[in-house]
């Protein structure tokens, strides 16, 4: 888009339907900062894998009252088309980020101005509770104001449907089209306060009860008391819920990192509030060492993802990656279902195409179906919705998300925190650890090692670079990776799988929605996936390699061999 087109878009916001503060900021950009003006107006914010996230500020490519108001007006119009004559209801939650509370009220105002009953949480609440509340309150949709673990300047808007899962096709595109037909002058910002009801305790109690029911597995009170837990919410919303869930389940030996317990959108004690990063859990790990804790759990700002650290073979706290945590959790759930004689051939575990292949191996060994979808928990929620005759046991994704049972339809760090503690308590009582159980699984099923490489490419130029990288990978497909022949390429944009391990190339159709993802598989089971992030200015490469592990004592040696292999692949792909 040319500067003149951008300028024209910006000037369209200099009229009375936009408040004086907005107009003043736009005039300042027009006069002093053409680069920022272009970034703010060169496109409209788009829905990605986790909803809509962006930098807060003025403009069509920013999070502000007008972009969220327009989205909510479009969603209101869509709800009326889809549910004619029904008394429409929506529920809204928000996290600790700057402006989240104010933006949540803007969204509530627009819904109510359109005659839609609104349940608005009186204070910040974690995302899984919003997902739960949609079904619990029999709502047509739900909204949570959050930008997950993005930097402090971001905020976002995630839309949930009647089943408590996030929007999926075709609803997402239909709503985008409805929004696109609107002018900002058509947004109804004037609230009907009589239609806005504040909620809190009643939903909290119902969620805690459901969480304890789904995440508890006959751990004795003695073993619960014997588990020393360190928990940090990293200045986020999980402080409102996770300790309550643990206490309701009977865990009392909980040590909270008080310096990070106060919700704060500036995230003052961490560079990034991301539990995937060991640095974010530094204070929790230090506290664990000080009190000789058994397990450390940290959650992201909206309380849907969790990082788990446990003692390794040297007795040192080690942060597990999302694949490792997911493997132990899934194994434990499968084992419990087996003990209870609940596996009847109509159960399934759900995950994503960029998660560890080992999860399929473990799941199918228990005689349970394994289903795989695109990146994002909305696809796991869709699996549940699309398979009413199957029982969902649990599942997760490599990016530190897990969901136990289907009472929530999004990743749920509250119930997953309880599940992690149940596993740790029972393993400790059996004379092993969470970590040692992981190594036992590696010995039984093979040692799988994964690594994620994220390349940050910001702004207009960055978006073009990411696009060109994906085009190059398609136009010049890899035939070898680290000396191994490529035998299968899955292109989710064209919905085609190319098999090269046969006398002639065989092409199959991928029965999943289109997505800008490429996955390569080699003859030795190496897997490399490439995908642009749907919510951040990044392109991500996921590498998975594996090797047999004949003895737990050889873990470090085999793990190092796989690390060297990944280094070679990074070098091959110029990602080093």
mmCIF file of N, CA and C in Angstrom, residues 127-128 130-132 144 158 160 163-166 302 304 376-378 380-381 384 392 395 397 401-413 416:
data_model
loop_
_atom_site.group_PDB
_atom_site.id
_atom_site.type_symbol
_atom_site.label_atom_id
_atom_site.label_comp_id
_atom_site.label_asym_id
_atom_site.label_seq_id
_atom_site.Cartn_x
_atom_site.Cartn_y
_atom_site.Cartn_z
ATOM 1 N N UNK A 127 -7.962 -17.337 30.930
ATOM 2 C CA UNK A 127 -8.664 -17.742 29.711
ATOM 3 C C UNK A 127 -9.447 -19.042 29.855
ATOM 4 N N UNK A 128 -8.902 -20.114 30.474
ATOM 5 C CA UNK A 128 -9.700 -21.343 30.569
ATOM 6 C C UNK A 128 -11.024 -21.159 31.302
ATOM 7 N N UNK A 130 -12.872 -18.514 31.074
ATOM 8 C CA UNK A 130 -13.773 -17.923 30.079
ATOM 9 C C UNK A 130 -14.358 -19.011 29.185
ATOM 10 N N UNK A 131 -13.490 -19.932 28.722
ATOM 11 C CA UNK A 131 -13.959 -21.053 27.899
ATOM 12 C C UNK A 131 -15.022 -21.858 28.649
ATOM 13 N N UNK A 132 -14.762 -22.144 29.908
ATOM 14 C CA UNK A 132 -15.718 -22.867 30.749
ATOM 15 C C UNK A 132 -17.022 -22.087 30.894
ATOM 16 N N UNK A 144 -12.289 -13.045 25.269
ATOM 17 C CA UNK A 144 -11.291 -12.745 26.291
ATOM 18 C C UNK A 144 -10.302 -11.744 25.716
ATOM 19 N N UNK A 158 -9.814 -12.687 21.687
ATOM 20 C CA UNK A 158 -10.078 -14.062 21.258
ATOM 21 C C UNK A 158 -11.577 -14.340 21.357
ATOM 22 N N UNK A 160 -14.778 -17.019 21.284
ATOM 23 C CA UNK A 160 -15.177 -18.398 21.558
ATOM 24 C C UNK A 160 -16.625 -18.613 21.136
ATOM 25 N N UNK A 163 -19.674 -23.949 22.004
ATOM 26 C CA UNK A 163 -19.106 -25.134 22.638
ATOM 27 C C UNK A 163 -17.964 -24.800 23.584
ATOM 28 N N UNK A 164 -17.585 -23.522 23.668
ATOM 29 C CA UNK A 164 -16.470 -23.112 24.514
ATOM 30 C C UNK A 164 -15.140 -23.137 23.809
ATOM 31 N N UNK A 165 -15.123 -23.564 22.531
ATOM 32 C CA UNK A 165 -13.903 -23.551 21.738
ATOM 33 C C UNK A 165 -13.777 -22.271 20.940
ATOM 34 N N UNK A 166 -12.543 -21.959 20.532
ATOM 35 C CA UNK A 166 -12.325 -20.761 19.723
ATOM 36 C C UNK A 166 -12.935 -20.920 18.335
ATOM 37 N N UNK A 302 -2.321 -15.002 30.673
ATOM 38 C CA UNK A 302 -3.756 -15.292 30.682
ATOM 39 C C UNK A 302 -4.067 -16.666 31.258
ATOM 40 N N UNK A 304 -3.365 -19.848 30.510
ATOM 41 C CA UNK A 304 -3.757 -21.052 29.766
ATOM 42 C C UNK A 304 -2.574 -21.983 29.485
ATOM 43 N N UNK A 376 -2.749 -24.801 17.233
ATOM 44 C CA UNK A 376 -3.771 -24.043 17.948
ATOM 45 C C UNK A 376 -4.790 -24.959 18.589
ATOM 46 N N UNK A 377 -5.167 -24.648 19.816
ATOM 47 C CA UNK A 377 -6.072 -25.519 20.556
ATOM 48 C C UNK A 377 -7.499 -25.503 20.024
ATOM 49 N N UNK A 378 -7.814 -24.513 19.189
ATOM 50 C CA UNK A 378 -9.164 -24.501 18.631
ATOM 51 C C UNK A 378 -9.420 -25.755 17.801
ATOM 52 N N UNK A 380 -8.169 -28.779 18.471
ATOM 53 C CA UNK A 380 -8.446 -29.885 19.387
ATOM 54 C C UNK A 380 -9.891 -29.775 19.890
ATOM 55 N N UNK A 381 -10.333 -28.549 20.180
ATOM 56 C CA UNK A 381 -11.733 -28.349 20.569
ATOM 57 C C UNK A 381 -12.676 -28.799 19.455
ATOM 58 N N UNK A 384 -13.259 -32.556 19.366
ATOM 59 C CA UNK A 384 -14.264 -32.992 20.348
ATOM 60 C C UNK A 384 -15.665 -32.747 19.802
ATOM 61 N N UNK A 392 -12.941 -37.897 24.774
ATOM 62 C CA UNK A 392 -11.651 -37.208 24.763
ATOM 63 C C UNK A 392 -10.963 -37.415 26.105
ATOM 64 N N UNK A 395 -4.974 -34.014 25.900
ATOM 65 C CA UNK A 395 -4.086 -33.725 24.779
ATOM 66 C C UNK A 395 -3.456 -32.365 24.911
ATOM 67 N N UNK A 397 -0.199 -29.483 23.025
ATOM 68 C CA UNK A 397 0.647 -29.035 21.927
ATOM 69 C C UNK A 397 2.011 -28.652 22.481
ATOM 70 N N UNK A 401 0.878 -26.055 26.135
ATOM 71 C CA UNK A 401 -0.552 -26.090 26.411
ATOM 72 C C UNK A 401 -1.037 -27.517 26.596
ATOM 73 N N UNK A 402 -1.964 -27.732 27.538
ATOM 74 C CA UNK A 402 -2.530 -29.052 27.765
ATOM 75 C C UNK A 402 -3.966 -28.890 28.246
ATOM 76 N N UNK A 403 -4.810 -29.879 27.926
ATOM 77 C CA UNK A 403 -6.211 -29.848 28.322
ATOM 78 C C UNK A 403 -6.624 -31.230 28.805
ATOM 79 N N UNK A 404 -7.143 -31.297 30.018
ATOM 80 C CA UNK A 404 -7.566 -32.552 30.637
ATOM 81 C C UNK A 404 -9.079 -32.663 30.508
ATOM 82 N N UNK A 405 -9.571 -33.679 29.784
ATOM 83 C CA UNK A 405 -11.015 -33.802 29.620
ATOM 84 C C UNK A 405 -11.584 -32.655 28.809
ATOM 85 N N UNK A 406 -12.911 -32.636 28.661
ATOM 86 C CA UNK A 406 -13.521 -31.663 27.741
ATOM 87 C C UNK A 406 -14.423 -30.637 28.413
ATOM 88 N N UNK A 407 -14.319 -30.482 29.745
ATOM 89 C CA UNK A 407 -15.183 -29.488 30.388
ATOM 90 C C UNK A 407 -14.732 -28.067 30.052
ATOM 91 N N UNK A 408 -13.455 -27.928 29.688
ATOM 92 C CA UNK A 408 -12.927 -26.698 29.087
ATOM 93 C C UNK A 408 -12.575 -27.052 27.645
ATOM 94 N N UNK A 409 -12.679 -26.092 26.738
ATOM 95 C CA UNK A 409 -12.375 -26.370 25.337
ATOM 96 C C UNK A 409 -11.219 -25.501 24.836
ATOM 97 N N UNK A 410 -10.256 -25.298 25.716
ATOM 98 C CA UNK A 410 -9.026 -24.591 25.361
ATOM 99 C C UNK A 410 -7.950 -25.065 26.333
ATOM 100 N N UNK A 411 -6.710 -24.767 26.012
ATOM 101 C CA UNK A 411 -5.645 -25.182 26.927
ATOM 102 C C UNK A 411 -5.901 -24.578 28.300
ATOM 103 N N UNK A 412 -5.611 -25.357 29.324
ATOM 104 C CA UNK A 412 -6.099 -25.047 30.662
ATOM 105 C C UNK A 412 -4.986 -25.287 31.683
ATOM 106 N N UNK A 413 -4.294 -24.218 32.041
ATOM 107 C CA UNK A 413 -3.174 -24.352 32.980
ATOM 108 C C UNK A 413 -3.638 -24.609 34.406
ATOM 109 N N UNK A 416 -4.317 -28.459 34.449
ATOM 110 C CA UNK A 416 -3.037 -29.093 34.120
ATOM 111 C C UNK A 416 -2.032 -28.938 35.258
#
